[in-house]
Coordinates of N, CA, C and O in Angstrom, one line a residue:
X34 N 23.5 1.5 11.5 CA 24.0 -0.1 11.0 C 22.6 -0.4 10.6 O 21.4 0.1 10.7
X35 N 22.4 -1.2 9.8 CA 20.8 -2.1 9.2 C 20.2 -2.3 9.7 O 20.5 -3.7 9.2
X36 N 19.4 -3.1 9.6 CA 18.6 -4.4 11.7 C 17.8 -4.9 11.1 O 17.0 -4.0 10.2
X37 N 17.2 -6.1 10.6 CA 15.7 -6.2 10.2 C 14.8 -5.9 11.2 O 15.6 -7.5 11.9
X38 N 14.1 -6.0 11.9 CA 13.5 -5.4 12.3 C 11.9 -5.9 12.0 O 11.9 -5.1 11.6
X39 N 10.9 -7.2 12.6 CA 9.7 -6.9 12.0 C 9.4 -6.8 14.5 O 9.7 -7.4 14.9
X40 N 7.5 -7.1 14.1 CA 6.7 -6.8 15.2 C 5.8 -7.9 15.4 O 5.0 -7.4 14.1
X41 N 4.8 -8.4 16.2 CA 3.6 -8.7 16.0 C 3.6 -9.4 17.5 O 4.1 -9.2 18.5
X42 N 2.0 -9.6 17.7 CA 1.3 -10.4 18.3 C 2.7 -11.4 18.7 O 3.1 -12.5 18.0
X43 N 2.5 -12.0 20.1 CA 3.4 -13.3 20.4 C 3.1 -14.2 20.2 O 3.2 -15.0 19.7
X44 N 1.6 -14.5 19.9 CA 0.0 -15.4 20.2 C 1.0 -16.0 18.2 O 0.2 -17.4 18.8
X45 N 1.8 -15.1 17.0 CA 1.7 -15.7 15.9 C 3.0 -16.1 16.2 O 4.5 -15.0 16.3
X46 N 3.6 -17.5 15.4 CA 4.2 -17.5 15.0 C 4.9 -17.5 13.2 O 4.1 -17.8 12.9
X47 N 5.7 -17.0 12.7 CA 5.9 -17.5 11.7 C 8.4 -17.9 11.2 O 8.6 -17.0 12.0
X48 N 7.9 -18.4 10.7 CA 9.3 -18.9 10.3 C 10.2 -18.2 10.1 O 11.9 -17.8 10.1
X49 N 9.4 -16.7 9.8 CA 10.7 -16.0 9.9 C 10.9 -14.8 10.3 O 11.0 -13.5 9.9
X50 N 11.0 -15.1 11.8 CA 10.7 -14.7 12.3 C 12.1 -14.3 13.8 O 13.1 -12.8 13.3
X51 N 13.4 -14.9 13.0 CA 14.9 -14.0 12.4 C 14.3 -14.9 14.7 O 13.4 -15.8 15.6
X52 N 15.0 -13.8 16.2 CA 14.8 -13.9 16.7 C 13.6 -13.0 18.2 O 13.3 -11.9 18.3
X53 N 13.3 -14.4 18.5 CA 11.7 -13.7 18.7 C 11.8 -13.0 20.1 O 12.4 -13.8 21.3
X54 N 11.7 -11.8 21.0 CA 11.5 -11.1 21.8 C 11.0 -10.4 22.2 O 9.7 -9.5 21.5
X55 N 10.6 -10.8 23.6 CA 9.1 -10.4 24.0 C 10.0 -9.6 25.1 O 10.4 -9.2 25.4
X56 N 8.8 -8.1 24.7 CA 9.0 -7.2 25.2 C 7.8 -6.6 26.1 O 8.1 -5.1 26.1
X57 N 7.6 -7.4 27.1 CA 6.3 -7.2 27.5 C 6.4 -7.7 28.8 O 8.1 -8.3 29.3
X58 N 5.7 -6.1 30.0 CA 6.9 -6.6 31.4 C 6.2 -7.4 32.2 O 5.7 -8.3 32.9
X59 N 4.7 -8.3 31.5 CA 4.0 -9.5 31.6 C 3.6 -10.0 30.9 O 4.0 -10.1 30.4
X60 N 4.4 -11.6 31.7 CA 4.1 -12.5 30.4 C 2.0 -12.9 29.9 O 1.7 -12.4 30.7
X61 N 2.1 -12.9 28.4 CA 1.3 -12.6 27.7 C 0.1 -13.8 28.2 O 0.4 -15.2 28.9
X62 N -0.9 -13.6 28.8 CA -2.2 -14.4 29.6 C -3.4 -15.5 27.7 O -2.6 -15.2 27.0
X63 N -2.7 -16.8 29.0 CA -2.9 -18.1 27.8 C -2.2 -18.5 27.1 O -2.5 -19.3 26.4
X64 N -0.5 -17.6 27.7 CA 1.2 -18.6 26.1 C 0.8 -19.6 27.4 O 1.7 -18.8 28.9
X65 N 1.4 -20.8 26.9 CA 2.8 -21.3 27.6 C 4.1 -20.9 27.2 O 3.5 -20.2 26.5
X66 N 4.6 -21.5 28.6 CA 6.2 -20.9 28.1 C 7.0 -21.2 27.0 O 7.6 -20.3 26.3
X67 N 6.4 -22.9 26.6 CA 7.3 -23.6 25.8 C 6.0 -23.7 24.2 O 7.2 -22.7 23.5
X68 N 4.9 -22.5 24.5 CA 4.3 -22.4 22.9 C 4.9 -20.7 22.1 O 4.5 -20.6 21.0
X69 N 5.4 -19.6 23.5 CA 6.4 -18.4 23.2 C 7.0 -18.8 21.8 O 7.2 -17.7 21.3
X70 N 8.3 -20.0 21.6 CA 9.0 -19.5 21.4 C 10.7 -18.6 20.9 O 10.6 -18.1 20.0
X71 N 10.4 -18.1 22.2 CA 11.5 -17.2 22.4 C 13.0 -17.3 22.6 O 13.1 -19.0 23.0
X72 N 13.3 -16.3 22.1 CA 14.6 -16.2 21.9 C 14.6 -15.6 23.9 O 16.1 -15.8 24.5
X73 N 14.6 -14.6 24.2 CA 14.6 -13.5 25.0 C 13.6 -13.8 25.3 O 11.8 -12.9 24.4
X74 N 13.4 -12.9 26.7 CA 13.0 -12.3 27.4 C 12.8 -10.8 28.4 O 13.4 -11.3 29.5
X75 N 12.7 -9.1 27.2 CA 13.0 -8.1 28.0 C 12.6 -7.3 28.7 O 12.0 -6.7 27.9
X76 N 12.0 -7.6 29.5 CA 11.0 -7.6 30.1 C 11.0 -5.7 30.9 O 9.6 -4.9 31.1
X77 N 12.2 -5.4 31.3 CA 13.1 -4.3 31.6 C 12.3 -3.1 30.6 O 12.5 -2.2 30.6
X78 N 12.2 -3.7 28.8 CA 12.3 -2.3 28.1 C 11.1 -2.1 28.1 O 11.1 -1.3 27.9
X79 N 10.8 -2.8 29.1 CA 9.0 -2.0 28.8 C 8.5 -0.7 28.8 O 9.8 -0.7 29.7
X80 N 8.0 -0.3 28.8 CA 7.0 0.5 29.6 C 6.8 1.1 30.6 O 6.5 -0.1 31.1
X81 N 7.2 2.1 31.5 CA 7.5 1.3 32.6 C 5.4 1.1 33.4 O 5.2 2.5 32.5
X82 N 5.5 1.6 34.1 CA 4.1 0.7 34.1 C 3.2 1.6 34.2 O 1.7 2.0 33.7
X83 N 3.8 3.3 34.6 CA 3.0 4.8 35.5 C 2.5 4.9 33.4 O 1.4 5.0 33.4
X84 N 3.5 5.3 32.4 CA 3.5 5.2 31.5 C 2.7 4.4 30.7 O 1.3 5.3 30.1
X85 N 2.7 3.0 30.7 CA 1.8 2.1 30.1 C -0.1 2.5 30.3 O -0.9 2.2 29.5
X86 N -0.1 2.6 32.1 CA -1.7 3.2 32.5 C -1.8 4.9 31.2 O -2.8 4.1 30.4
X87 N -1.2 5.0 31.9 CA -1.9 6.3 31.2 C -1.4 6.6 30.2 O -2.9 7.1 29.5
X88 N -0.6 6.0 29.8 CA -1.2 5.4 27.3 C -2.7 4.4 27.0 O -3.0 5.5 27.0
X89 N -2.4 3.4 28.0 CA -4.4 3.3 27.5 C -4.2 2.1 26.4 O -5.3 2.9 26.2
X90 N -3.1 2.4 26.4 CA -3.2 2.2 24.2 C -4.3 2.5 24.3 O -5.6 2.8 22.9
X91 N -4.3 4.5 24.1 CA -4.9 5.5 23.1 C -4.2 6.4 21.9 O -3.5 6.7 21.8
X92 N -5.4 5.4 20.8 CA -4.4 6.1 20.1 C -3.3 7.3 19.4 O -3.3 7.7 19.5
X93 N -4.7 8.1 20.2 CA -4.9 9.4 20.1 C -4.3 10.0 21.8 O -3.4 11.6 21.1
X94 N -2.8 9.5 22.5 CA -1.8 9.9 23.0 C -0.5 8.7 22.7 O -0.1 9.4 22.5
X95 N -0.5 8.1 21.6 CA 0.1 7.7 21.1 C 1.4 8.2 20.8 O 3.0 8.0 21.0
X96 N 1.6 9.6 20.3 CA 2.6 10.6 19.1 C 3.5 11.5 20.8 O 4.8 10.9 21.0
X97 N 2.2 11.9 22.4 CA 2.7 11.8 23.3 C 3.4 10.7 24.3 O 4.7 10.1 24.4
X98 N 2.6 9.0 23.8 CA 3.4 8.3 24.5 C 4.4 7.5 24.1 O 5.9 7.1 24.9
X99 N 4.9 7.6 22.5 CA 6.2 7.4 21.6 C 8.0 8.2 22.6 O 8.2 8.0 22.7
X100 N 6.9 9.9 22.6 CA 8.0 10.8 23.1 C 8.5 10.4 24.7 O 9.5 10.3 24.9
X101 N 7.0 10.0 25.4 CA 8.1 9.8 26.9 C 8.8 8.3 26.7 O 9.6 7.8 28.0
X102 N 8.1 7.7 25.9 CA 8.5 6.0 26.4 C 10.7 5.9 25.4 O 10.8 5.6 26.0
X103 N 10.4 6.7 24.4 CA 11.7 6.8 23.9 C 12.9 8.2 24.9 O 14.4 6.8 25.4
X104 N 12.2 8.2 26.1 CA 12.8 9.3 27.0 C 13.1 8.0 27.9 O 14.5 8.1 28.7
X105 N 12.5 7.8 27.8 CA 12.1 6.5 29.0 C 13.5 5.2 28.8 O 14.7 4.7 29.9
X106 N 13.2 4.3 27.9 CA 15.2 3.9 27.1 C 15.9 4.7 27.4 O 17.0 4.5 27.5
X107 N 16.4 5.7 27.7 CA 17.6 6.5 28.0 C 17.8 6.5 29.8 O 18.6 6.4 30.4
X108 N 17.5 6.0 30.6 CA 17.4 6.3 32.1 C 17.7 4.5 32.6 O 17.8 3.7 31.5
X109 N 18.1 4.7 33.4 CA 18.2 3.7 33.8 C 17.9 2.4 34.8 O 18.6 1.3 34.4
X110 N 16.8 3.0 34.4 CA 16.0 1.8 34.1 C 15.8 0.6 33.6 O 15.5 -0.6 33.4
X111 N 16.2 1.3 31.7 CA 15.6 0.6 30.8 C 17.8 0.9 30.4 O 16.7 -0.4 29.6
X112 N 17.9 1.4 30.1 CA 19.3 1.0 30.1 C 19.8 -0.4 29.5 O 20.5 -0.3 28.4
X113 N 20.1 -1.0 30.9 CA 20.8 -2.2 30.3 C 19.9 -3.1 29.6 O 20.5 -3.5 28.4
X114 N 18.7 -3.1 29.3 CA 18.2 -4.0 28.4 C 18.1 -3.8 26.9 O 17.4 -4.5 26.7
X115 N 18.0 -1.6 27.1 CA 17.7 -1.6 25.9 C 18.7 -2.3 24.7 O 18.4 -2.4 23.6
X116 N 20.0 -1.7 25.3 CA 21.3 -2.0 24.5 C 21.2 -4.0 24.7 O 21.9 -4.2 23.5
X117 N 21.2 -5.2 25.1 CA 21.2 -6.0 24.9 C 20.0 -6.7 23.8 O 20.9 -7.0 22.7
X118 N 18.9 -5.3 24.0 CA 18.0 -5.3 22.4 C 18.9 -5.0 21.4 O 19.0 -5.7 20.5
X119 N 19.2 -3.7 21.3 CA 20.5 -2.9 20.1 C 21.7 -5.1 19.9 O 22.0 -5.0 18.9
X120 N 21.9 -5.3 20.7 CA 23.1 -5.9 19.9 C 22.5 -8.1 19.4 O 23.2 -8.3 18.9
X121 N 21.5 -7.8 20.3 CA 20.5 -8.7 19.3 C 20.6 -8.4 18.6 O 20.5 -9.6 17.5
X122 N 19.5 -7.4 17.7 CA 19.4 -6.5 16.8 C 20.7 -6.2 15.7 O 20.2 -6.5 14.6
X123 N 22.0 -6.3 16.2 CA 22.9 -6.3 15.4 C 23.8 -7.8 15.0 O 23.6 -7.8 13.9
X124 N 22.8 -8.7 16.4 CA 23.1 -9.9 15.1 C 22.2 -11.0 13.8 O 23.0 -11.6 13.6
X125 N 21.7 -10.2 14.1 CA 20.8 -10.8 13.1 C 19.3 -9.4 13.2 O 19.4 -9.3 13.9
X126 N 18.7 -11.3 12.2 CA 17.1 -10.6 12.2 C 16.5 -10.6 13.5 O 16.8 -11.8 14.2
X127 N 15.1 -9.9 14.5 CA 14.4 -9.6 15.4 C 13.3 -8.7 15.3 O 12.5 -8.8 14.0
X128 N 11.9 -10.4 16.2 CA 10.7 -9.8 16.0 C 11.1 -9.4 17.3 O 11.0 -10.1 18.5
X129 N 10.0 -8.6 17.6 CA 10.4 -7.8 18.3 C 8.4 -8.0 19.2 O 7.4 -7.8 18.6
X130 N 8.0 -8.8 20.3 CA 6.5 -10.1 19.9 C 6.2 -8.8 21.6 O 6.9 -8.8 22.3
X131 N 4.8 -8.6 21.8 CA 3.9 -8.2 22.3 C 2.5 -9.5 22.4 O 2.1 -9.6 21.4
X132 N 2.4 -8.9 23.8 CA 0.6 -9.5 23.8 C -0.4 -8.4 23.2 O -1.6 -8.3 23.1
X133 N -0.1 -7.9 23.5 CA -1.2 -5.7 22.7 C -1.5 -6.7 22.0 O -1.4 -7.2 20.6
X134 N -2.4 -5.8 21.8 CA -3.5 -6.7 20.3 C -3.8 -5.9 19.7 O -3.4 -5.6 18.4
X135 N -2.9 -4.0 19.2 CA -2.9 -3.3 18.3 C -1.0 -3.0 18.5 O -1.2 -2.0 18.5
X136 N 0.6 -4.0 18.1 CA 1.3 -3.6 17.2 C 1.3 -2.2 17.0 O 3.1 -1.0 17.5
X137 N 1.1 -1.7 16.1 CA 1.3 -1.0 15.9 C 1.2 0.5 15.6 O 1.9 1.8 15.6
X138 N 0.3 0.2 17.5 CA 0.0 1.8 17.4 C 0.4 1.1 19.3 O 0.6 1.4 20.2
X139 N 2.2 0.0 19.7 CA 2.3 0.1 20.9 C 4.0 0.1 21.1 O 4.6 0.7 19.9
X140 N 4.6 0.4 22.3 CA 5.3 0.3 22.5 C 6.7 -0.5 21.0 O 7.4 -0.2 21.1
X141 N 6.5 -1.9 20.7 CA 7.6 -2.1 19.8 C 6.7 -1.4 18.4 O 8.3 -1.6 17.9
X142 N 5.8 -0.7 18.2 CA 6.7 0.9 17.6 C 7.9 1.1 17.2 O 8.6 1.6 16.5
X143 N 8.0 1.9 18.9 CA 8.4 2.3 19.2 C 10.0 1.9 19.1 O 10.9 2.2 19.6
X144 N 10.2 0.6 19.7 CA 11.3 0.6 19.8 C 12.2 -0.3 18.0 O 12.9 -0.1 17.8
X145 N 11.0 -0.3 17.3 CA 11.9 -0.2 15.4 C 12.0 -0.1 15.9 O 13.1 0.6 15.0
X146 N 11.5 1.4 15.5 CA 12.5 3.2 15.5 C 13.1 2.9 15.8 O 13.7 3.8 15.6
X147 N 13.3 2.8 16.9 CA 14.8 3.1 17.9 C 15.8 2.3 16.9 O 16.4 2.7 17.1
X148 N 15.5 1.2 17.2 CA 16.3 0.0 16.5 C 16.9 -0.2 15.7 O 17.8 0.4 15.0
X149 N 16.0 0.9 14.3 CA 16.3 0.8 13.1 C 16.6 3.2 11.9 O 17.5 2.8 11.4
X150 N 17.1 3.5 14.1 CA 17.0 4.9 13.7 C 15.9 5.6 12.6 O 16.4 6.8 12.5
X151 N 15.0 5.1 12.6 CA 13.8 6.0 11.5 C 13.2 6.5 12.4 O 11.6 6.0 12.7
X152 N 13.1 7.0 13.0 CA 12.7 8.6 14.0 C 12.8 8.7 15.3 O 12.1 9.0 16.3
X153 N 13.7 8.2 16.1 CA 14.2 7.8 17.8 C 15.1 8.0 17.7 O 16.3 9.4 18.0

């Protein structure tokens, strides 16, 4: 399946976003629900609290984080939300949103790869 997946910070809005899906477990600070312009909030697809704390957005741990998170996407706690995300991506362009400062080394990058089959 050739899915169109982009990722960026939830605070940024683009007319090319397609379906805007927040994939963070916690609501972003300082952002009103209306301002987010979300189509969905799939908090259950986010990394577990334990994995998120262990990673701490340390780029040196990204490769190991990526592997652990890909494994989590297959577990019971994540599976339903992950499949819902796949269905949304099958329906059209999707933008994965996060409050993380650097989405390129975050769970959104792993999800984008996972959805497009580029390494997951």
